[in-house]
XYZ file of C-alpha atoms in Angstrom:
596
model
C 200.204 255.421 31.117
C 201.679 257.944 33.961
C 201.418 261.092 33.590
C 204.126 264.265 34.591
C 204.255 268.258 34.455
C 207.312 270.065 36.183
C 205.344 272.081 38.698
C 206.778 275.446 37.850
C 204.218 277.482 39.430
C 204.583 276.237 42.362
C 208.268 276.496 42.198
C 207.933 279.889 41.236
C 205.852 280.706 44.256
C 208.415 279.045 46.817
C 211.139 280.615 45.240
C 209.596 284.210 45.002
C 207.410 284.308 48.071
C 208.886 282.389 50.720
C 212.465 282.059 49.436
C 213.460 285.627 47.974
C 215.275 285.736 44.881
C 216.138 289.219 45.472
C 218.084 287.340 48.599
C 219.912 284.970 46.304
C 220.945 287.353 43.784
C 222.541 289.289 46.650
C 224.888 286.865 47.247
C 228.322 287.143 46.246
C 228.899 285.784 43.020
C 225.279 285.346 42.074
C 224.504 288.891 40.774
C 223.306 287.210 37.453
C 221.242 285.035 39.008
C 217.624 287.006 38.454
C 213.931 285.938 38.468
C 214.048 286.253 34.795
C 217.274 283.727 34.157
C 216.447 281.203 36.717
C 213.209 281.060 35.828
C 214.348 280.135 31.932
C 216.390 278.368 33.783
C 213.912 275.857 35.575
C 211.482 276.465 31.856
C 214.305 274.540 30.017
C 215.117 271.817 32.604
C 210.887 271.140 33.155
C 210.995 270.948 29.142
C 214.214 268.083 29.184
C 212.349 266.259 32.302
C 209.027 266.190 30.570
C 209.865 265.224 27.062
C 213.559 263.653 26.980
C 213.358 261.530 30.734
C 209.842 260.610 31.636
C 209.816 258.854 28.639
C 212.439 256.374 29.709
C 211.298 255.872 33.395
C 208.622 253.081 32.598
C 210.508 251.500 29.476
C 213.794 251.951 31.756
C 212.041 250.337 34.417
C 211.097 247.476 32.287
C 214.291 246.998 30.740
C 216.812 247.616 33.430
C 220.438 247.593 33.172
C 222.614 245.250 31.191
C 225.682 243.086 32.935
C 228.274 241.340 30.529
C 232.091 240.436 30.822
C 232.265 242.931 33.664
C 230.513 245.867 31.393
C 227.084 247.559 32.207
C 224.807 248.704 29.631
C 221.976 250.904 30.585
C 218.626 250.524 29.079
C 217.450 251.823 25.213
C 217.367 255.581 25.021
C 219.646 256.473 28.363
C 222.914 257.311 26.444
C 221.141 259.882 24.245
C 219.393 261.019 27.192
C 222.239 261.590 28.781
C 224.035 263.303 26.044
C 221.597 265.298 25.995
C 221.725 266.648 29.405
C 225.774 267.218 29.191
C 225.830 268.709 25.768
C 223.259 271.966 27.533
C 225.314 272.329 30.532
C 222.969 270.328 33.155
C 226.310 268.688 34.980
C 227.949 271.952 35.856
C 224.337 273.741 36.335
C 225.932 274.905 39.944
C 229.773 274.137 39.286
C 232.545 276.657 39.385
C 232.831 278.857 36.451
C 236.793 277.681 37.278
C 236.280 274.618 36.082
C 233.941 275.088 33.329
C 230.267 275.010 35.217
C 227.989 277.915 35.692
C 228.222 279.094 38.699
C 224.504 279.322 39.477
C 223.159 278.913 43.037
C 222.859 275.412 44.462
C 219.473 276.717 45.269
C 218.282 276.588 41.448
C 219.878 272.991 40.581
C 217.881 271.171 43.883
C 214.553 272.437 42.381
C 215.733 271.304 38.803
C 216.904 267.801 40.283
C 213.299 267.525 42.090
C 212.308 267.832 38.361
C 214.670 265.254 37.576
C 213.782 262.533 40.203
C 210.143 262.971 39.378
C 210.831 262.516 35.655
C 213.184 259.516 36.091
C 214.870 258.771 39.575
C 217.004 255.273 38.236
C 218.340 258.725 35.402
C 218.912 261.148 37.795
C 221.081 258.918 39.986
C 223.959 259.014 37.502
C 224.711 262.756 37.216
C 223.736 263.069 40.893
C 226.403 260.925 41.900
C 228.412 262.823 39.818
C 227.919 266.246 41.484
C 228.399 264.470 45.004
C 232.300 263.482 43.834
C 232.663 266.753 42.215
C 231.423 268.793 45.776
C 234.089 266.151 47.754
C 236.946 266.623 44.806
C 236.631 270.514 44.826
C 236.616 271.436 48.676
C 239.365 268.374 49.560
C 240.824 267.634 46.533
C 244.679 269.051 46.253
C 245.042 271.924 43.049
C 246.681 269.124 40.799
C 243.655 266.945 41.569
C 241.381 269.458 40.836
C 243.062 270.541 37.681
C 243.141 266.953 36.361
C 239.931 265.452 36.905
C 237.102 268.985 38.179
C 236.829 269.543 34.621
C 235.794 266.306 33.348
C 233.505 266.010 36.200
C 231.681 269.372 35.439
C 231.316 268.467 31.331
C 229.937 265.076 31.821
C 231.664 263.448 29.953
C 233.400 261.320 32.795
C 231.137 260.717 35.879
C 231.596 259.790 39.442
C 230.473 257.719 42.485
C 231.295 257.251 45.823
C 232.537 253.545 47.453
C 231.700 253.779 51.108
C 229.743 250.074 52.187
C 231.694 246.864 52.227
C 230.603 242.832 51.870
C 230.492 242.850 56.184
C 230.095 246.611 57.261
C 226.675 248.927 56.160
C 226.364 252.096 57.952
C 229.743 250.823 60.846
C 232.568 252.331 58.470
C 235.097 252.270 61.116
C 235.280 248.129 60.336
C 235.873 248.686 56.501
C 238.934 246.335 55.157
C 240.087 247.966 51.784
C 243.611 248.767 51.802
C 245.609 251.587 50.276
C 249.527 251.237 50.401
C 251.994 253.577 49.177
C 253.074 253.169 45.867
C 256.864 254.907 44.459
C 255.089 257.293 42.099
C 253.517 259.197 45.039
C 249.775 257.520 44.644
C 248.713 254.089 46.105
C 247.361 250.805 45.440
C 243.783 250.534 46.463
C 242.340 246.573 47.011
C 238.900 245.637 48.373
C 236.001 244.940 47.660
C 233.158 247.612 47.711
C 228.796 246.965 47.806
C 226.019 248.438 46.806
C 227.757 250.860 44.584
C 225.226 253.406 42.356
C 226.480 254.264 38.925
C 229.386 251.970 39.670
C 229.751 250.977 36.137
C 227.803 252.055 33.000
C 228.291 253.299 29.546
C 227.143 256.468 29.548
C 230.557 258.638 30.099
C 234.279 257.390 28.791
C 235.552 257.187 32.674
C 234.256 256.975 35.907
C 235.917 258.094 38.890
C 235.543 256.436 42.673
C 236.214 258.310 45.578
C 237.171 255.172 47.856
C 237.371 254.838 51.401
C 240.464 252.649 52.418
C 243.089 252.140 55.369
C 246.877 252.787 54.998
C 249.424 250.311 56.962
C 249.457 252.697 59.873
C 245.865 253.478 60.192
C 244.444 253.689 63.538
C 241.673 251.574 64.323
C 237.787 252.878 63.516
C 236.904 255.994 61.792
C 239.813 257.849 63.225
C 241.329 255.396 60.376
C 239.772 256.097 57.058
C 241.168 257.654 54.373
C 239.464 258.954 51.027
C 241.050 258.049 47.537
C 240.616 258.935 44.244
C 240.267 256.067 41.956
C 239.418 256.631 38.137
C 238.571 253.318 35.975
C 241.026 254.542 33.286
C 244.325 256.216 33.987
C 244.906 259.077 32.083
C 247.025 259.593 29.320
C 249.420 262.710 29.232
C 246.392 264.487 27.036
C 243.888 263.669 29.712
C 242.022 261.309 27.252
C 241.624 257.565 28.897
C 244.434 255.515 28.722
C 245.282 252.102 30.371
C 242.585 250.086 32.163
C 243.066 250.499 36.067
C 242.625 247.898 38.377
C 238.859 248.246 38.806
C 236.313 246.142 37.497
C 232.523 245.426 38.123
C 231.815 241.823 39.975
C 228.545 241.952 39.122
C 225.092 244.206 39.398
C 221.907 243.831 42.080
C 218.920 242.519 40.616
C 216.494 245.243 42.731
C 213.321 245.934 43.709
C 213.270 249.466 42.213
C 215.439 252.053 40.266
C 216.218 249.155 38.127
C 217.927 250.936 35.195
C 220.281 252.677 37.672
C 223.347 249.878 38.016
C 224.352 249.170 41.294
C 227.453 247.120 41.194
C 229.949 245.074 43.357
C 233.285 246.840 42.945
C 236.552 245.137 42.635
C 239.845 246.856 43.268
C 242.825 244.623 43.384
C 246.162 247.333 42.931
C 243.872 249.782 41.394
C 245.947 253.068 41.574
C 244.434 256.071 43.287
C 245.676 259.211 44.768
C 244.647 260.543 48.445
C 241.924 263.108 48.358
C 242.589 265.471 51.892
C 244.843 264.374 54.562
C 245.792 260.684 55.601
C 243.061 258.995 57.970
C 241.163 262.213 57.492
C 238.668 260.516 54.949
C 235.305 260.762 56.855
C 235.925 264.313 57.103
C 236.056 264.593 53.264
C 233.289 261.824 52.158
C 230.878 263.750 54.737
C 231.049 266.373 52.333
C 229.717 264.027 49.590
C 226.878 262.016 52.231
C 226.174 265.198 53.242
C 224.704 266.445 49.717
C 223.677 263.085 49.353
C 221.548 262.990 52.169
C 219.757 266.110 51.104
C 219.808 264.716 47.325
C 217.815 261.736 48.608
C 215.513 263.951 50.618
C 214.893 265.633 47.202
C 214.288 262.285 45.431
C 211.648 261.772 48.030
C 209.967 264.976 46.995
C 210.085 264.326 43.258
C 208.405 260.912 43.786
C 205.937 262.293 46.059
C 205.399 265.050 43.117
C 204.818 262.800 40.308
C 202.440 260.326 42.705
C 199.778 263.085 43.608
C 199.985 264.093 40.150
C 199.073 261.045 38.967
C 196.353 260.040 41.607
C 194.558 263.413 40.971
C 194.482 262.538 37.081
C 193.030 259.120 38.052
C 190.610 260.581 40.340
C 189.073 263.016 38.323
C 188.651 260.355 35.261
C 187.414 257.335 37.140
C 183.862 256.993 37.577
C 182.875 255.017 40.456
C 179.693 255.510 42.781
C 177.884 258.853 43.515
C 178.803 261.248 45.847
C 177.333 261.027 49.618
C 176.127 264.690 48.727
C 173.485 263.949 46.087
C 175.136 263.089 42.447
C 177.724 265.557 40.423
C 178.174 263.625 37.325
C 174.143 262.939 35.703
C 174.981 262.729 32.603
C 177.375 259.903 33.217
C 177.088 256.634 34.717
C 178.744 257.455 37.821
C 180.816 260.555 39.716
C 184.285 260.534 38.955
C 185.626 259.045 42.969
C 187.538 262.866 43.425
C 184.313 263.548 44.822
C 184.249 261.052 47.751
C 185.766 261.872 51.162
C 188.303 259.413 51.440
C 190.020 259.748 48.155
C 189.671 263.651 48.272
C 191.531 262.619 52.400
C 194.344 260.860 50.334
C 195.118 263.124 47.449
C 195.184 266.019 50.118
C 197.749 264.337 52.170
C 199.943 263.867 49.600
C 198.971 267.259 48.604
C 199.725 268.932 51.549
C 203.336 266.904 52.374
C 204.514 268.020 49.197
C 204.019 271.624 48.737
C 205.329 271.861 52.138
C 208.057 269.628 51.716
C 209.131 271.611 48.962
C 209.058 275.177 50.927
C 210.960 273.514 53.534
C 213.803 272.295 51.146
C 214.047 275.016 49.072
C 214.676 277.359 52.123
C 217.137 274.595 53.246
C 219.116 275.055 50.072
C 218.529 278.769 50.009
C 220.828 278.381 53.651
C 223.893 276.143 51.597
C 224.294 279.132 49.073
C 224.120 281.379 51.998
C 226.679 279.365 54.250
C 229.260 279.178 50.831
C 228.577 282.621 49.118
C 227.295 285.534 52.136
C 230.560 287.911 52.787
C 229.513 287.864 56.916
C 231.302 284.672 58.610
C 228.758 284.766 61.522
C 225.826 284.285 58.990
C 227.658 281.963 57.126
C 227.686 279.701 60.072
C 224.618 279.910 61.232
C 223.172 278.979 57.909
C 225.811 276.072 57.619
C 224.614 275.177 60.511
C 220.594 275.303 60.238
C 221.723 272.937 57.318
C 223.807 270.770 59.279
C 220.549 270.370 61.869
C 218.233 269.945 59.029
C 219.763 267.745 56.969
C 218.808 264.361 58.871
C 215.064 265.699 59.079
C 215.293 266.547 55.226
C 216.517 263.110 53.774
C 214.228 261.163 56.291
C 211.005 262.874 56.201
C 210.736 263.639 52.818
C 211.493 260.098 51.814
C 208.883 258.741 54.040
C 206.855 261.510 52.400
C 207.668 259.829 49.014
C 206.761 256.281 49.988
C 203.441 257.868 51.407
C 202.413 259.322 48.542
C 203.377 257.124 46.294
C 201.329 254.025 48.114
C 198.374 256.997 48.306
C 198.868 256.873 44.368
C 198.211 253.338 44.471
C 195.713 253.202 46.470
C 193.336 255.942 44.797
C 193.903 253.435 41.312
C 192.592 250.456 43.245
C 193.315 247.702 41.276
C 194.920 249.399 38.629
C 197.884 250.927 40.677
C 198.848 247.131 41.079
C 199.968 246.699 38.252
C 202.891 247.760 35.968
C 200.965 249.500 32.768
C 199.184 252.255 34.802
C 203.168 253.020 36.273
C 202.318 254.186 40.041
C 203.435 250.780 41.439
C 207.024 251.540 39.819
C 207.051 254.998 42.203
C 206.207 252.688 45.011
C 209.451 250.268 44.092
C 211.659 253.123 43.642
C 210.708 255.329 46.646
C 211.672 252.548 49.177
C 215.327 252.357 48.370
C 215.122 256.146 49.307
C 214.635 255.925 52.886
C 217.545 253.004 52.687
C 220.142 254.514 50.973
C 222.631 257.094 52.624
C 222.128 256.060 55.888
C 218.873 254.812 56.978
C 216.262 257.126 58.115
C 217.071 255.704 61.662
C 220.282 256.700 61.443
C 219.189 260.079 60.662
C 216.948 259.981 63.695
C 220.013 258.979 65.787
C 222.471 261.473 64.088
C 219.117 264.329 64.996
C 219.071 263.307 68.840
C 222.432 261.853 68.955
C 224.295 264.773 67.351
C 222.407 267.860 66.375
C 220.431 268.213 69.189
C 223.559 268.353 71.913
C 225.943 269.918 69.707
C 227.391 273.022 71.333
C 225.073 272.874 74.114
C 222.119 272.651 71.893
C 222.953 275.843 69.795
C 221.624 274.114 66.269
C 218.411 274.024 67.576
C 218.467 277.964 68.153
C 218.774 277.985 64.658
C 215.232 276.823 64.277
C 213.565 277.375 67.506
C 214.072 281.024 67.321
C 212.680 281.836 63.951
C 209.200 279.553 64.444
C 209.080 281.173 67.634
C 208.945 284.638 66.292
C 206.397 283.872 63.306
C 204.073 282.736 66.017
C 204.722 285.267 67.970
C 203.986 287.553 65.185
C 201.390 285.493 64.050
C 199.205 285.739 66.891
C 198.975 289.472 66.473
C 196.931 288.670 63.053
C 193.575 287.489 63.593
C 193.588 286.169 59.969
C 196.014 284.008 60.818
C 194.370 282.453 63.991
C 193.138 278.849 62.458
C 197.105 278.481 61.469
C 199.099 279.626 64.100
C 197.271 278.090 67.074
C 197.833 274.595 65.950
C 201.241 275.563 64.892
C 201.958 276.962 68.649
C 200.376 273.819 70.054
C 202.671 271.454 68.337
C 206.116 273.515 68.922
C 205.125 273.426 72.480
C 205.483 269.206 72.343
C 208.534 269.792 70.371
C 210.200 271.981 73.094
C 208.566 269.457 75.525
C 209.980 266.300 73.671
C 213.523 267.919 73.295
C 213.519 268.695 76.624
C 212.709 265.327 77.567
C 215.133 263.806 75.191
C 217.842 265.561 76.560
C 217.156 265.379 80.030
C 216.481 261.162 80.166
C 219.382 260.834 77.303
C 222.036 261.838 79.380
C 221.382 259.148 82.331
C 220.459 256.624 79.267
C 221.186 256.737 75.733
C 218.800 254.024 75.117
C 215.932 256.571 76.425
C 217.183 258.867 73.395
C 217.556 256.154 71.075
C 214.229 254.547 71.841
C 212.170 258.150 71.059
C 214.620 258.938 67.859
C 212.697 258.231 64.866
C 209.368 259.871 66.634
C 211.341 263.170 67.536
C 212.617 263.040 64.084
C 208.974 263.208 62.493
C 207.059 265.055 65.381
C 210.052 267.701 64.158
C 209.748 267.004 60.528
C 206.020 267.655 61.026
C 206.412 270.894 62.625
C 208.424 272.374 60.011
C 206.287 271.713 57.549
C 203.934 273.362 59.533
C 206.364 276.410 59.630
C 206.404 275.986 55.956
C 202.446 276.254 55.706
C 202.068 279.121 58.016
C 204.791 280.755 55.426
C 203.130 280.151 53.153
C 199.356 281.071 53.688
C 201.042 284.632 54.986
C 202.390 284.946 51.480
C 199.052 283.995 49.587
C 197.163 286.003 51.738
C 199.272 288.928 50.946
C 198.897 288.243 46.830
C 195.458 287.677 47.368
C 195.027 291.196 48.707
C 197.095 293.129 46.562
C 195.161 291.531 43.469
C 198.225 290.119 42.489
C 198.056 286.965 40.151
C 196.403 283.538 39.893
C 193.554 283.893 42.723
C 193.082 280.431 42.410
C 196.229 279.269 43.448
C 196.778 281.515 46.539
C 193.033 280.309 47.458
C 194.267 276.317 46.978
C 197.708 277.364 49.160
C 195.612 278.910 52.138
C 192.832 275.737 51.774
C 195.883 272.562 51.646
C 197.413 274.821 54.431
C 193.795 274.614 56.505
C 193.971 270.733 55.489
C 197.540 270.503 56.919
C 197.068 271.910 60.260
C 193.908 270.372 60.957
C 193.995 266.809 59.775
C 198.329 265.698 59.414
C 200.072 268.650 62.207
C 198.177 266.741 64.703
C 199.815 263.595 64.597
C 202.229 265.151 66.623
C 199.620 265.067 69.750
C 200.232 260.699 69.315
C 204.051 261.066 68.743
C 204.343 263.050 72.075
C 202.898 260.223 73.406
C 204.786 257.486 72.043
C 208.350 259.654 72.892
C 207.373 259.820 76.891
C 206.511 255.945 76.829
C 210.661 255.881 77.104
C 212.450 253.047 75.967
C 211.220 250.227 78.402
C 208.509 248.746 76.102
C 211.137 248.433 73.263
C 213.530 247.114 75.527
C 212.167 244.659 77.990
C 211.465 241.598 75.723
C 214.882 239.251 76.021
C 216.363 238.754 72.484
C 215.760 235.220 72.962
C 212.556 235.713 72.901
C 212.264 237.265 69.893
């Protein structure tokens, strides 16, 4: 049976250390937000992951979702779960206190959903989805929109989703077909079919509302012609209680490889009545608010799997006896040495070691930079930590999702045998951490929208954003012989960033193919370097507790030793990226398709 323990320490460390709470509580409108309340905070939402979820990922898993006459049931124990979650407050954890949430900082409901996708991802994607309509609803939404439907949203006790992908069109949006036409009550009539939609149709809340993208009769052609819609299942009655079925109904659900008690539906709307969320053919603008979140939602699934995988390995490790250790034997009174003493198990568990904890700096500081870019009173700041986020975002969702798959195949590998099949549970993390580098755009899309977008935006200024501060810690570094055995290989691989970037944009601009080509490697080479920002963050602030006398010795010890492990045997995978990158896109693009 799998095992899971909300790593709160560790959270507690990022959040204190590298983060700043101090920082967060200085925020505008987070004054209440203190160590001592977030950190019940995160106590009571590791106490609901452990012992209310977790339980229901494997039997959830085994189970999956229910499809009959058009209605989805999702699998025993999932509607108690889930009234569990509303009836404390999770939903509107970081909602407006306008609207009946909590106000707390975005900051503190990322680490609790890590939390959540390690406990049960296929649980987690129904109020996630939620929160992604409600972010959408409350920065596009008009006031009687918001007044109608934020509330509901924030409770629980009606969820949301968001209908983007279509029977012909994936990621090309600008080809959808659904139609929206003006109706005589001031709404419209919404018909198409929608794909692939999460949380689409279930019985865990008493309405569910889709924000759909559709065309209007005079919409221009491609993205320039998409425009967002609110479509709720139910209409409302005058009370705000469900009334009259709309015309929306589920076509059927996907039979999946993974997150199988999460429903993902077809979506039928034939005259379903909606009501325009923003300004006509101005959709994209509004639903990137929603992929946005979701992109860095999915980046944070990736980080839960990759949590509850390592966990889960190291258990294994240390109770499976198998062979003696190179070394001479450890174990004499028993049979064997449990395998955590062997090289190439200890190689696996540190990986996965070593991509989480950093992974987990690295996002936290990204989310520490959304509060900052809603709540600090300086606009200047505010934009440059919207957009750090906006250049992070596409290294976030795809890194940390390949991260997950890693980690969770390393969990199935240290089982042998066992991690192949479905009692010992690992395999499951396997199954449900592929859909995450899938979903939300691919994580080659996000290595386009990195080189495509990010990098040449405003004449590269997003990069600043980044460049400059892991500049100046190595810089500062340097000056701390202590710190020598980090910062050099750090140094060493922002130098091939610079180099690569450089490249990209110079061979980009005569070829787009040449940027295309080299995407997904800049994307990681990046990715890898920021954890190794991360690290060097990190063994600064261990080597600072360890010398005031300050805590768990022990810990700060393990940070600085999985931060040796890091730079030494994963940061130098960026040496073989480089490489790859100035190949250029001729051997990818010489073979005739024929020929394939």
């Amino acid at each position: 049976m799998p095992i899971y323990k909300a790593p709160l320490e560790d959270v507690r460390f990022v959040l204190d250390e590298i983060v700043g709470l101090d920082k967060l509580s200085a925020l505008p409108g987070y004054e209440e937000a203190t160590p001592e309340l977030v950190g019940q905070v995160l106590e009571e939402g590791a106490k609901l992951c452990e012992e209310v979820l977790f339980p229901l990922n494997q039997s959830g898993d085994g189970e999956g979702c229910h499809f009959e006459n058009g209605v989805v049931r999702t699998p025993k124990g999932f509607k108690e779960a889930y009234a569990t979650y509303i009836e404390a407050g999770w939903q509107g954890l970081a909602c407006d206190p306008a609207y009946g949430g909590q106000g707390l900082p975005k900051l503190v409901n990322i680490m609790l959903e890590e939390f959540i996708c390690s406990a049960n991802l296929s649980f987690g994607m129904y109020p996630g989805l939620s929160l992604g309509a409600y972010n959408a609803l409350s920065m596009y939404g008009s006031d009687e929109l918001k007044q109608r439907f934020l509330p509901k949203l924030v409770d629980g006790t009606w969820s949301g989703t968001m209908c983007l992908t279509e029977p012909h069109c994936g990621t090309d949006l600008g080809i959808i077909r659904t139609k929206a036409v003006p109706d005589e009550q001031g709404g419209y009539t919404i018909t198409g079919t929608k794909i692939f939609i999460s949380a689409g149709e279930h019985d865990l809340t008493e309405n569910i509302l889709h924000l759909v993208l559709a065309r209007l009769p005079d919409a221009p052609a491609g993205t320039r012609g998409i425009s967002l819609f609110l479509v709720p299942k139910f209409l409302a009655k005058e009370d705000g209680t469900p009334g009259a079925l709309n015309g929306v109904a589920c076509g059927s659900i996907e039979h999946k490889m993974g997150i199988k008690a999460s429903s993902t539906c077809v979506m039928n709307f034939e005259d379903a009545t909606g009501w325009l969320v923003g300004e006509p053919h101005k959709g994209m603008r509004a639903m990137f608010v929603m992929m946005n979140a979701a992109r860095l939602a999915v980046g944070i699934q990736g980080l839960g799997l990759s949590e509850v995988s390592y966990q889960n390995a190291v258990n294994y490790a240390r109770e499976r006896l198998q062979g003696r250790s190179l070394s001479g034997v450890k174990a004499p009174d028993k049979p064997a040495d449990p395998i955590i003493v062997h090289p190439d198990v200890r190689k696996n568990l540190m990986t996965a070691r070593a991509y989480t904890e950093g992974a987990r700096a690295l996002g936290a500081l990204v989310a520490y930079h959304l509060d900052v870019a809603e709540r600090h009173a300086d606009p200047r700041t505010k934009r440059d930590s919207d957009e750090f986020v906006q250049l992070m975002t596409p290294i976030v969702k795809a890194l940390f999702t390949d991260i997950g798959f890693e980690s969770a195949n390393i969990a199935v590998q240290v089982h042998g045998g066992h991690g192949f099949i479905w009692e010992t549970g690992v395999e499951q993390y396997v199954r449900d951490a592929r859909i995450c580098q899938i979903y939300e755009g691919t994580n080659g899309i996000q290595a386009l929208d990195l080189v495509g977008r990010k990098l040449p935006q405003d004449m590269g200024r997003l990069l600043r954003h980044f460049f400059h501060p892991v500049g100046r810690d190595i810089e500062a570094g340097m000056e701390d012989d202590e710190l020598g055995e980090f910062v050099m290989p750090l140094a060493k691989a922002f130098a091939k960033l610079q180099q690569a970037t450089a490249l990209i944009a110079q061979k980009g601009l005569k070829d787009p193919e040449e940027a295309g080509a080299a995407a997904s490697d800049y994307l990681r080479l990046f990715g890898l370097v920021a954890l190794g920002w991360s690290w060097l963050t990190m063994v600064k602030a261990a080597k600072a507790k360890l010398a005031a006398g300050d805590g768990n010795a022990a810990f700060y010890e393990a940070k600085i030793t999985t931060a040796r492990f890091y730079m030494a045997k994963l940061l130098p995978q960026v040496n073989s990226l480089f490489i790859t990158i100035t190949a250029g896109a001729k051997p990818l693009m010489e073979l005739e398709d024929a020929a394939f």
